[in-house]
Amino acid sequence: MKIAIGNDHAAGELKPVIVDCIKALGHEVIDIGVAPGEAVDYPIPGEKVGRLVASKEADLGVLICGTGVGISLAANKVKGIRAAVCSDTATARLVREHNDANVISIGARIVGSELAKDIVTTFLTTDFSGEERHQRRIDLISSIEENFGNS
């Protein structure tokens, strides 16, 4: 799979650890983040990763900022993106199984590097369950996205 990764300055140290983890799992990395010591406003990489995933240039996305929240909010503005902030492996598994999340977001100031690797590994090795109840709910979310402002 092709995995897009993006980060802001708060995650400059964690990103190389996550890139190595993704590559060790056998995936190709599309790195649009910044290096340690470089600065960028988190909406920029959030949107870029969202667009790469939405356009199918990347299969899934990984975002990292201080808390994981701001960058995920930016990604979620891209049509078709379901980005979820995860601080534990159970959430990473469930957002894939139940919500078919296509982008994960991690807080570099919230989780350590070993847990971050476990979260990313869980996310990338878990598939959507395909259960009707979960698909129905994803369809409802997509309907909101399609119809917002049209009422």
PDB file of N, CA and C in Angstrom, residues 41-142:
ATOM      1  N   ASP A  41       2.315  25.223   9.457  1.00  0.00           N
ATOM      2  CA  ASP A  41       1.009  25.252  10.108  1.00  0.00           C
ATOM      3  C   ASP A  41       0.294  23.932   9.807  1.00  0.00           C
ATOM      4  N   TYR A  42      -0.218  23.279  10.851  1.00  0.00           N
ATOM      5  CA  TYR A  42      -0.778  21.932  10.712  1.00  0.00           C
ATOM      6  C   TYR A  42      -1.886  21.778   9.670  1.00  0.00           C
ATOM      7  N   PRO A  43      -2.687  22.813   9.346  1.00  0.00           N
ATOM      8  CA  PRO A  43      -3.695  22.589   8.309  1.00  0.00           C
ATOM      9  C   PRO A  43      -3.095  22.244   6.934  1.00  0.00           C
ATOM     10  N   ILE A  44      -1.886  22.697   6.683  1.00  0.00           N
ATOM     11  CA  ILE A  44      -1.282  22.452   5.368  1.00  0.00           C
ATOM     12  C   ILE A  44      -1.001  20.967   5.146  1.00  0.00           C
ATOM     13  N   PRO A  45      -0.250  20.278   6.019  1.00  0.00           N
ATOM     14  CA  PRO A  45      -0.067  18.840   5.791  1.00  0.00           C
ATOM     15  C   PRO A  45      -1.355  18.050   5.995  1.00  0.00           C
ATOM     16  N   GLY A  46      -2.257  18.532   6.862  1.00  0.00           N
ATOM     17  CA  GLY A  46      -3.534  17.834   7.038  1.00  0.00           C
ATOM     18  C   GLY A  46      -4.322  17.781   5.744  1.00  0.00           C
ATOM     19  N   GLU A  47      -4.413  18.920   5.083  1.00  0.00           N
ATOM     20  CA  GLU A  47      -5.123  18.972   3.806  1.00  0.00           C
ATOM     21  C   GLU A  47      -4.405  18.158   2.732  1.00  0.00           C
ATOM     22  N   LYS A  48      -3.077  18.271   2.660  1.00  0.00           N
ATOM     23  CA  LYS A  48      -2.330  17.552   1.621  1.00  0.00           C
ATOM     24  C   LYS A  48      -2.515  16.043   1.740  1.00  0.00           C
ATOM     25  N   VAL A  49      -2.402  15.517   2.950  1.00  0.00           N
ATOM     26  CA  VAL A  49      -2.601  14.071   3.134  1.00  0.00           C
ATOM     27  C   VAL A  49      -4.048  13.704   2.810  1.00  0.00           C
ATOM     28  N   GLY A  50      -5.000  14.524   3.262  1.00  0.00           N
ATOM     29  CA  GLY A  50      -6.396  14.269   2.938  1.00  0.00           C
ATOM     30  C   GLY A  50      -6.631  14.192   1.446  1.00  0.00           C
ATOM     31  N   ARG A  51      -6.052  15.122   0.707  1.00  0.00           N
ATOM     32  CA  ARG A  51      -6.236  15.133  -0.747  1.00  0.00           C
ATOM     33  C   ARG A  51      -5.577  13.924  -1.419  1.00  0.00           C
ATOM     34  N   LEU A  52      -4.414  13.517  -0.922  1.00  0.00           N
ATOM     35  CA  LEU A  52      -3.755  12.339  -1.483  1.00  0.00           C
ATOM     36  C   LEU A  52      -4.597  11.078  -1.275  1.00  0.00           C
ATOM     37  N   VAL A  53      -5.190  10.950  -0.116  1.00  0.00           N
ATOM     38  CA  VAL A  53      -6.027   9.775   0.170  1.00  0.00           C
ATOM     39  C   VAL A  53      -7.344   9.862  -0.605  1.00  0.00           C
ATOM     40  N   ALA A  54      -7.982  11.016  -0.602  1.00  0.00           N
ATOM     41  CA  ALA A  54      -9.260  11.179  -1.299  1.00  0.00           C
ATOM     42  C   ALA A  54      -9.119  10.926  -2.806  1.00  0.00           C
ATOM     43  N   SER A  55      -7.989  11.306  -3.375  1.00  0.00           N
ATOM     44  CA  SER A  55      -7.766  11.126  -4.812  1.00  0.00           C
ATOM     45  C   SER A  55      -7.246   9.729  -5.155  1.00  0.00           C
ATOM     46  N   LYS A  56      -7.047   8.904  -4.129  1.00  0.00           N
ATOM     47  CA  LYS A  56      -6.546   7.528  -4.286  1.00  0.00           C
ATOM     48  C   LYS A  56      -5.080   7.466  -4.709  1.00  0.00           C
ATOM     49  N   GLU A  57      -4.367   8.609  -4.600  1.00  0.00           N
ATOM     50  CA  GLU A  57      -2.927   8.572  -4.837  1.00  0.00           C
ATOM     51  C   GLU A  57      -2.228   7.866  -3.687  1.00  0.00           C
ATOM     52  N   ALA A  58      -2.879   7.846  -2.532  1.00  0.00           N
ATOM     53  CA  ALA A  58      -2.419   7.089  -1.367  1.00  0.00           C
ATOM     54  C   ALA A  58      -3.597   6.255  -0.886  1.00  0.00           C
ATOM     55  N   ASP A  59      -3.293   5.079  -0.344  1.00  0.00           N
ATOM     56  CA  ASP A  59      -4.352   4.199   0.147  1.00  0.00           C
ATOM     57  C   ASP A  59      -4.881   4.648   1.512  1.00  0.00           C
ATOM     58  N   LEU A  60      -3.976   5.064   2.374  1.00  0.00           N
ATOM     59  CA  LEU A  60      -4.319   5.518   3.723  1.00  0.00           C
ATOM     60  C   LEU A  60      -3.386   6.658   4.095  1.00  0.00           C
ATOM     61  N   GLY A  61      -3.737   7.363   5.171  1.00  0.00           N
ATOM     62  CA  GLY A  61      -2.900   8.463   5.620  1.00  0.00           C
ATOM     63  C   GLY A  61      -2.602   8.395   7.102  1.00  0.00           C
ATOM     64  N   VAL A  62      -1.446   8.947   7.469  1.00  0.00           N
ATOM     65  CA  VAL A  62      -1.033   9.076   8.864  1.00  0.00           C
ATOM     66  C   VAL A  62      -0.639  10.528   9.086  1.00  0.00           C
ATOM     67  N   LEU A  63      -1.232  11.146  10.100  1.00  0.00           N
ATOM     68  CA  LEU A  63      -0.945  12.535  10.430  1.00  0.00           C
ATOM     69  C   LEU A  63      -0.438  12.622  11.861  1.00  0.00           C
ATOM     70  N   ILE A  64       0.481  13.557  12.095  1.00  0.00           N
ATOM     71  CA  ILE A  64       1.021  13.752  13.440  1.00  0.00           C
ATOM     72  C   ILE A  64       1.187  15.245  13.697  1.00  0.00           C
ATOM     73  N   CYS A  65       0.619  15.699  14.811  1.00  0.00           N
ATOM     74  CA  CYS A  65       0.868  17.053  15.290  1.00  0.00           C
ATOM     75  C   CYS A  65       0.980  16.974  16.808  1.00  0.00           C
ATOM     76  N   GLY A  66       0.887  18.067  17.498  1.00  0.00           N
ATOM     77  CA  GLY A  66       1.054  18.042  18.950  1.00  0.00           C
ATOM     78  C   GLY A  66       0.057  17.153  19.653  1.00  0.00           C
ATOM     79  N   THR A  67      -1.231  17.353  19.355  1.00  0.00           N
ATOM     80  CA  THR A  67      -2.279  16.544  19.978  1.00  0.00           C
ATOM     81  C   THR A  67      -2.915  15.554  19.012  1.00  0.00           C
ATOM     82  N   GLY A  68      -2.721  15.774  17.726  1.00  0.00           N
ATOM     83  CA  GLY A  68      -3.394  14.967  16.710  1.00  0.00           C
ATOM     84  C   GLY A  68      -4.729  15.563  16.301  1.00  0.00           C
ATOM     85  N   VAL A  69      -5.228  16.510  17.070  1.00  0.00           N
ATOM     86  CA  VAL A  69      -6.569  17.045  16.826  1.00  0.00           C
ATOM     87  C   VAL A  69      -6.584  18.046  15.676  1.00  0.00           C
ATOM     88  N   GLY A  70      -5.768  19.093  15.748  1.00  0.00           N
ATOM     89  CA  GLY A  70      -5.812  20.145  14.735  1.00  0.00           C
ATOM     90  C   GLY A  70      -5.596  19.618  13.328  1.00  0.00           C
ATOM     91  N   ILE A  71      -4.604  18.783  13.163  1.00  0.00           N
ATOM     92  CA  ILE A  71      -4.272  18.257  11.839  1.00  0.00           C
ATOM     93  C   ILE A  71      -5.379  17.342  11.309  1.00  0.00           C
ATOM     94  N   SER A  72      -6.064  16.631  12.224  1.00  0.00           N
ATOM     95  CA  SER A  72      -7.175  15.777  11.796  1.00  0.00           C
ATOM     96  C   SER A  72      -8.379  16.621  11.384  1.00  0.00           C
ATOM     97  N   LEU A  73      -8.590  17.739  12.067  1.00  0.00           N
ATOM     98  CA  LEU A  73      -9.691  18.622  11.685  1.00  0.00           C
ATOM     99  C   LEU A  73      -9.501  19.122  10.257  1.00  0.00           C
ATOM    100  N   ALA A  74      -8.280  19.480   9.910  1.00  0.00           N
ATOM    101  CA  ALA A  74      -7.991  19.937   8.547  1.00  0.00           C
ATOM    102  C   ALA A  74      -8.239  18.820   7.535  1.00  0.00           C
ATOM    103  N   ALA A  75      -7.759  17.629   7.833  1.00  0.00           N
ATOM    104  CA  ALA A  75      -7.942  16.499   6.905  1.00  0.00           C
ATOM    105  C   ALA A  75      -9.422  16.191   6.708  1.00  0.00           C
ATOM    106  N   ASN A  76     -10.192  16.281   7.777  1.00  0.00           N
ATOM    107  CA  ASN A  76     -11.614  15.959   7.697  1.00  0.00           C
ATOM    108  C   ASN A  76     -12.414  16.956   6.875  1.00  0.00           C
ATOM    109  N   LYS A  77     -11.829  18.081   6.519  1.00  0.00           N
ATOM    110  CA  LYS A  77     -12.503  19.036   5.640  1.00  0.00           C
ATOM    111  C   LYS A  77     -12.450  18.593   4.180  1.00  0.00           C
ATOM    112  N   VAL A  78     -11.591  17.629   3.877  1.00  0.00           N
ATOM    113  CA  VAL A  78     -11.477  17.110   2.517  1.00  0.00           C
ATOM    114  C   VAL A  78     -12.574  16.055   2.315  1.00  0.00           C
ATOM    115  N   LYS A  79     -13.364  16.232   1.287  1.00  0.00           N
ATOM    116  CA  LYS A  79     -14.472  15.321   1.004  1.00  0.00           C
ATOM    117  C   LYS A  79     -13.958  13.888   0.883  1.00  0.00           C
ATOM    118  N   GLY A  80     -14.607  12.987   1.601  1.00  0.00           N
ATOM    119  CA  GLY A  80     -14.255  11.573   1.536  1.00  0.00           C
ATOM    120  C   GLY A  80     -13.279  11.119   2.601  1.00  0.00           C
ATOM    121  N   ILE A  81     -12.806  12.038   3.402  1.00  0.00           N
ATOM    122  CA  ILE A  81     -11.837  11.672   4.442  1.00  0.00           C
ATOM    123  C   ILE A  81     -12.568  11.406   5.751  1.00  0.00           C
ATOM    124  N   ARG A  82     -12.159  10.325   6.391  1.00  0.00           N
ATOM    125  CA  ARG A  82     -12.618   9.981   7.730  1.00  0.00           C
ATOM    126  C   ARG A  82     -11.360   9.818   8.581  1.00  0.00           C
ATOM    127  N   ALA A  83     -10.908  10.939   9.127  1.00  0.00           N
ATOM    128  CA  ALA A  83      -9.695  10.953   9.951  1.00  0.00           C
ATOM    129  C   ALA A  83     -10.082  10.832  11.417  1.00  0.00           C
ATOM    130  N   ALA A  84      -9.363   9.990  12.128  1.00  0.00           N
ATOM    131  CA  ALA A  84      -9.646   9.762  13.542  1.00  0.00           C
ATOM    132  C   ALA A  84      -8.381   9.927  14.367  1.00  0.00           C
ATOM    133  N   VAL A  85      -8.509  10.635  15.476  1.00  0.00           N
ATOM    134  CA  VAL A  85      -7.406  10.791  16.418  1.00  0.00           C
ATOM    135  C   VAL A  85      -7.343   9.528  17.276  1.00  0.00           C
ATOM    136  N   CYS A  86      -6.167   8.957  17.388  1.00  0.00           N
ATOM    137  CA  CYS A  86      -6.006   7.739  18.178  1.00  0.00           C
ATOM    138  C   CYS A  86      -4.841   7.884  19.149  1.00  0.00           C
ATOM    139  N   SER A  87      -5.100   7.535  20.404  1.00  0.00           N
ATOM    140  CA  SER A  87      -4.064   7.546  21.431  1.00  0.00           C
ATOM    141  C   SER A  87      -3.844   6.169  22.017  1.00  0.00           C
ATOM    142  N   ASP A  88      -4.500   5.158  21.434  1.00  0.00           N
ATOM    143  CA  ASP A  88      -4.339   3.777  21.897  1.00  0.00           C
ATOM    144  C   ASP A  88      -4.646   2.815  20.751  1.00  0.00           C
ATOM    145  N   THR A  89      -4.217   1.586  20.896  1.00  0.00           N
ATOM    146  CA  THR A  89      -4.394   0.610  19.816  1.00  0.00           C
ATOM    147  C   THR A  89      -5.837   0.150  19.668  1.00  0.00           C
ATOM    148  N   ALA A  90      -6.595   0.115  20.759  1.00  0.00           N
ATOM    149  CA  ALA A  90      -7.997  -0.304  20.648  1.00  0.00           C
ATOM    150  C   ALA A  90      -8.765   0.655  19.754  1.00  0.00           C
ATOM    151  N   THR A  91      -8.556   1.949  19.930  1.00  0.00           N
ATOM    152  CA  THR A  91      -9.225   2.932  19.085  1.00  0.00           C
ATOM    153  C   THR A  91      -8.767   2.801  17.646  1.00  0.00           C
ATOM    154  N   ALA A  92      -7.479   2.586  17.432  1.00  0.00           N
ATOM    155  CA  ALA A  92      -6.959   2.421  16.066  1.00  0.00           C
ATOM    156  C   ALA A  92      -7.619   1.229  15.370  1.00  0.00           C
ATOM    157  N   ARG A  93      -7.817   0.163  16.079  1.00  0.00           N
ATOM    158  CA  ARG A  93      -8.468  -1.024  15.506  1.00  0.00           C
ATOM    159  C   ARG A  93      -9.936  -0.733  15.214  1.00  0.00           C
ATOM    160  N   LEU A  94     -10.619  -0.119  16.165  1.00  0.00           N
ATOM    161  CA  LEU A  94     -12.057   0.106  16.010  1.00  0.00           C
ATOM    162  C   LEU A  94     -12.392   1.137  14.938  1.00  0.00           C
ATOM    163  N   VAL A  95     -11.556   2.162  14.776  1.00  0.00           N
ATOM    164  CA  VAL A  95     -11.867   3.144  13.730  1.00  0.00           C
ATOM    165  C   VAL A  95     -11.713   2.547  12.339  1.00  0.00           C
ATOM    166  N   ARG A  96     -10.870   1.547  12.208  1.00  0.00           N
ATOM    167  CA  ARG A  96     -10.768   0.837  10.918  1.00  0.00           C
ATOM    168  C   ARG A  96     -11.929  -0.144  10.766  1.00  0.00           C
ATOM    169  N   GLU A  97     -12.165  -0.973  11.789  1.00  0.00           N
ATOM    170  CA  GLU A  97     -13.210  -1.999  11.700  1.00  0.00           C
ATOM    171  C   GLU A  97     -14.609  -1.414  11.562  1.00  0.00           C
ATOM    172  N   HIS A  98     -14.922  -0.381  12.334  1.00  0.00           N
ATOM    173  CA  HIS A  98     -16.282   0.141  12.399  1.00  0.00           C
ATOM    174  C   HIS A  98     -16.517   1.362  11.524  1.00  0.00           C
ATOM    175  N   ASN A  99     -15.531   2.256  11.427  1.00  0.00           N
ATOM    176  CA  ASN A  99     -15.719   3.528  10.733  1.00  0.00           C
ATOM    177  C   ASN A  99     -15.021   3.593   9.384  1.00  0.00           C
ATOM    178  N   ASP A 100     -14.272   2.561   9.039  1.00  0.00           N
ATOM    179  CA  ASP A 100     -13.481   2.549   7.806  1.00  0.00           C
ATOM    180  C   ASP A 100     -12.674   3.833   7.682  1.00  0.00           C
ATOM    181  N   ALA A 101     -12.090   4.264   8.804  1.00  0.00           N
ATOM    182  CA  ALA A 101     -11.249   5.465   8.790  1.00  0.00           C
ATOM    183  C   ALA A 101     -10.135   5.277   7.773  1.00  0.00           C
ATOM    184  N   ASN A 102      -9.882   6.322   6.991  1.00  0.00           N
ATOM    185  CA  ASN A 102      -8.825   6.226   5.987  1.00  0.00           C
ATOM    186  C   ASN A 102      -7.608   7.084   6.337  1.00  0.00           C
ATOM    187  N   VAL A 103      -7.700   7.809   7.443  1.00  0.00           N
ATOM    188  CA  VAL A 103      -6.574   8.587   7.950  1.00  0.00           C
ATOM    189  C   VAL A 103      -6.567   8.460   9.463  1.00  0.00           C
ATOM    190  N   ILE A 104      -5.395   8.283  10.015  1.00  0.00           N
ATOM    191  CA  ILE A 104      -5.220   8.250  11.465  1.00  0.00           C
ATOM    192  C   ILE A 104      -4.385   9.461  11.858  1.00  0.00           C
ATOM    193  N   SER A 105      -4.657   9.971  13.041  1.00  0.00           N
ATOM    194  CA  SER A 105      -3.921  11.126  13.538  1.00  0.00           C
ATOM    195  C   SER A 105      -3.425  10.826  14.948  1.00  0.00           C
ATOM    196  N   ILE A 106      -2.186  11.196  15.198  1.00  0.00           N
ATOM    197  CA  ILE A 106      -1.541  10.897  16.475  1.00  0.00           C
ATOM    198  C   ILE A 106      -0.961  12.188  17.058  1.00  0.00           C
ATOM    199  N   GLY A 107      -1.047  12.313  18.356  1.00  0.00           N
ATOM    200  CA  GLY A 107      -0.465  13.448  19.059  1.00  0.00           C
ATOM    201  C   GLY A 107       0.931  13.127  19.549  1.00  0.00           C
ATOM    202  N   ALA A 108       1.921  13.810  18.984  1.00  0.00           N
ATOM    203  CA  ALA A 108       3.315  13.564  19.372  1.00  0.00           C
ATOM    204  C   ALA A 108       3.582  13.974  20.818  1.00  0.00           C
ATOM    205  N   ARG A 109       2.775  14.895  21.330  1.00  0.00           N
ATOM    206  CA  ARG A 109       2.935  15.322  22.721  1.00  0.00           C
ATOM    207  C   ARG A 109       2.076  14.486  23.672  1.00  0.00           C
ATOM    208  N   ILE A 110       1.331  13.538  23.109  1.00  0.00           N
ATOM    209  CA  ILE A 110       0.398  12.731  23.892  1.00  0.00           C
ATOM    210  C   ILE A 110       0.901  11.299  24.066  1.00  0.00           C
ATOM    211  N   VAL A 111       1.431  10.709  22.997  1.00  0.00           N
ATOM    212  CA  VAL A 111       1.891   9.315  23.066  1.00  0.00           C
ATOM    213  C   VAL A 111       3.384   9.239  22.763  1.00  0.00           C
ATOM    214  N   GLY A 112       4.030   8.264  23.332  1.00  0.00           N
ATOM    215  CA  GLY A 112       5.445   8.030  23.070  1.00  0.00           C
ATOM    216  C   GLY A 112       5.652   7.300  21.762  1.00  0.00           C
ATOM    217  N   SER A 113       6.899   7.183  21.360  1.00  0.00           N
ATOM    218  CA  SER A 113       7.205   6.602  20.048  1.00  0.00           C
ATOM    219  C   SER A 113       6.826   5.128  19.943  1.00  0.00           C
ATOM    220  N   GLU A 114       7.005   4.351  20.998  1.00  0.00           N
ATOM    221  CA  GLU A 114       6.664   2.923  20.923  1.00  0.00           C
ATOM    222  C   GLU A 114       5.157   2.732  20.778  1.00  0.00           C
ATOM    223  N   LEU A 115       4.386   3.474  21.560  1.00  0.00           N
ATOM    224  CA  LEU A 115       2.927   3.384  21.434  1.00  0.00           C
ATOM    225  C   LEU A 115       2.485   3.899  20.069  1.00  0.00           C
ATOM    226  N   ALA A 116       3.100   4.959  19.592  1.00  0.00           N
ATOM    227  CA  ALA A 116       2.751   5.490  18.267  1.00  0.00           C
ATOM    228  C   ALA A 116       2.982   4.427  17.189  1.00  0.00           C
ATOM    229  N   LYS A 117       4.086   3.710  17.267  1.00  0.00           N
ATOM    230  CA  LYS A 117       4.339   2.636  16.294  1.00  0.00           C
ATOM    231  C   LYS A 117       3.277   1.545  16.398  1.00  0.00           C
ATOM    232  N   ASP A 118       2.886   1.198  17.618  1.00  0.00           N
ATOM    233  CA  ASP A 118       1.845   0.180  17.812  1.00  0.00           C
ATOM    234  C   ASP A 118       0.505   0.652  17.243  1.00  0.00           C
ATOM    235  N   ILE A 119       0.183   1.915  17.442  1.00  0.00           N
ATOM    236  CA  ILE A 119      -1.068   2.480  16.917  1.00  0.00           C
ATOM    237  C   ILE A 119      -1.067   2.422  15.392  1.00  0.00           C
ATOM    238  N   VAL A 120       0.018   2.857  14.771  1.00  0.00           N
ATOM    239  CA  VAL A 120       0.113   2.852  13.307  1.00  0.00           C
ATOM    240  C   VAL A 120       0.060   1.420  12.770  1.00  0.00           C
ATOM    241  N   THR A 121       0.772   0.525  13.408  1.00  0.00           N
ATOM    242  CA  THR A 121       0.756  -0.886  12.979  1.00  0.00           C
ATOM    243  C   THR A 121      -0.653  -1.458  13.055  1.00  0.00           C
ATOM    244  N   THR A 122      -1.346  -1.193  14.146  1.00  0.00           N
ATOM    245  CA  THR A 122      -2.720  -1.680  14.296  1.00  0.00           C
ATOM    246  C   THR A 122      -3.617  -1.100  13.210  1.00  0.00           C
ATOM    247  N   PHE A 123      -3.507   0.192  12.982  1.00  0.00           N
ATOM    248  CA  PHE A 123      -4.313   0.853  11.948  1.00  0.00           C
ATOM    249  C   PHE A 123      -4.068   0.242  10.574  1.00  0.00           C
ATOM    250  N   LEU A 124      -2.810   0.026  10.240  1.00  0.00           N
ATOM    251  CA  LEU A 124      -2.465  -0.458   8.893  1.00  0.00           C
ATOM    252  C   LEU A 124      -2.717  -1.949   8.699  1.00  0.00           C
ATOM    253  N   THR A 125      -2.885  -2.684   9.765  1.00  0.00           N
ATOM    254  CA  THR A 125      -3.106  -4.132   9.640  1.00  0.00           C
ATOM    255  C   THR A 125      -4.549  -4.538   9.949  1.00  0.00           C
ATOM    256  N   THR A 126      -5.415  -3.564  10.138  1.00  0.00           N
ATOM    257  CA  THR A 126      -6.822  -3.838  10.418  1.00  0.00           C
ATOM    258  C   THR A 126      -7.655  -3.425   9.212  1.00  0.00           C
ATOM    259  N   ASP A 127      -8.610  -4.256   8.855  1.00  0.00           N
ATOM    260  CA  ASP A 127      -9.503  -3.969   7.738  1.00  0.00           C
ATOM    261  C   ASP A 127     -10.882  -3.566   8.236  1.00  0.00           C
ATOM    262  N   PHE A 128     -11.620  -2.889   7.390  1.00  0.00           N
ATOM    263  CA  PHE A 128     -13.010  -2.568   7.654  1.00  0.00           C
ATOM    264  C   PHE A 128     -13.799  -3.872   7.738  1.00  0.00           C
ATOM    265  N   SER A 129     -14.678  -3.977   8.710  1.00  0.00           N
ATOM    266  CA  SER A 129     -15.444  -5.217   8.904  1.00  0.00           C
ATOM    267  C   SER A 129     -16.431  -5.472   7.775  1.00  0.00           C
ATOM    268  N   GLY A 130     -16.930  -4.417   7.165  1.00  0.00           N
ATOM    269  CA  GLY A 130     -17.913  -4.578   6.103  1.00  0.00           C
ATOM    270  C   GLY A 130     -19.310  -4.902   6.608  1.00  0.00           C
ATOM    271  N   GLU A 131     -19.490  -4.944   7.924  1.00  0.00           N
ATOM    272  CA  GLU A 131     -20.810  -5.251   8.469  1.00  0.00           C
ATOM    273  C   GLU A 131     -21.820  -4.198   8.038  1.00  0.00           C
ATOM    274  N   GLU A 132     -23.038  -4.646   7.774  1.00  0.00           N
ATOM    275  CA  GLU A 132     -24.088  -3.765   7.263  1.00  0.00           C
ATOM    276  C   GLU A 132     -24.316  -2.574   8.176  1.00  0.00           C
ATOM    277  N   ARG A 133     -24.358  -2.781   9.484  1.00  0.00           N
ATOM    278  CA  ARG A 133     -24.644  -1.672  10.406  1.00  0.00           C
ATOM    279  C   ARG A 133     -23.551  -0.608  10.337  1.00  0.00           C
ATOM    280  N   HIS A 134     -22.312  -1.033  10.162  1.00  0.00           N
ATOM    281  CA  HIS A 134     -21.219  -0.062  10.068  1.00  0.00           C
ATOM    282  C   HIS A 134     -21.250   0.663   8.727  1.00  0.00           C
ATOM    283  N   GLN A 135     -21.520  -0.076   7.651  1.00  0.00           N
ATOM    284  CA  GLN A 135     -21.602   0.556   6.337  1.00  0.00           C
ATOM    285  C   GLN A 135     -22.756   1.552   6.291  1.00  0.00           C
ATOM    286  N   ARG A 136     -23.877   1.202   6.904  1.00  0.00           N
ATOM    287  CA  ARG A 136     -25.037   2.097   6.942  1.00  0.00           C
ATOM    288  C   ARG A 136     -24.656   3.425   7.611  1.00  0.00           C
ATOM    289  N   ARG A 137     -23.898   3.349   8.689  1.00  0.00           N
ATOM    290  CA  ARG A 137     -23.502   4.552   9.421  1.00  0.00           C
ATOM    291  C   ARG A 137     -22.496   5.388   8.625  1.00  0.00           C
ATOM    292  N   ILE A 138     -21.583   4.722   7.942  1.00  0.00           N
ATOM    293  CA  ILE A 138     -20.638   5.444   7.081  1.00  0.00           C
ATOM    294  C   ILE A 138     -21.395   6.141   5.954  1.00  0.00           C
ATOM    295  N   ASP A 139     -22.389   5.453   5.398  1.00  0.00           N
ATOM    296  CA  ASP A 139     -23.212   6.063   4.349  1.00  0.00           C
ATOM    297  C   ASP A 139     -23.953   7.293   4.866  1.00  0.00           C
ATOM    298  N   LEU A 140     -24.417   7.239   6.107  1.00  0.00           N
ATOM    299  CA  LEU A 140     -25.084   8.398   6.706  1.00  0.00           C
ATOM    300  C   LEU A 140     -24.109   9.574   6.846  1.00  0.00           C
ATOM    301  N   ILE A 141     -22.894   9.279   7.256  1.00  0.00           N
ATOM    302  CA  ILE A 141     -21.872  10.330   7.355  1.00  0.00           C
ATOM    303  C   ILE A 141     -21.606  10.931   5.982  1.00  0.00           C
ATOM    304  N   SER A 142     -21.472  10.070   4.979  1.00  0.00           N
ATOM    305  CA  SER A 142     -21.234  10.550   3.617  1.00  0.00           C
ATOM    306  C   SER A 142     -22.404  11.396   3.121  1.00  0.00           C
TER     307      SER A 142
END
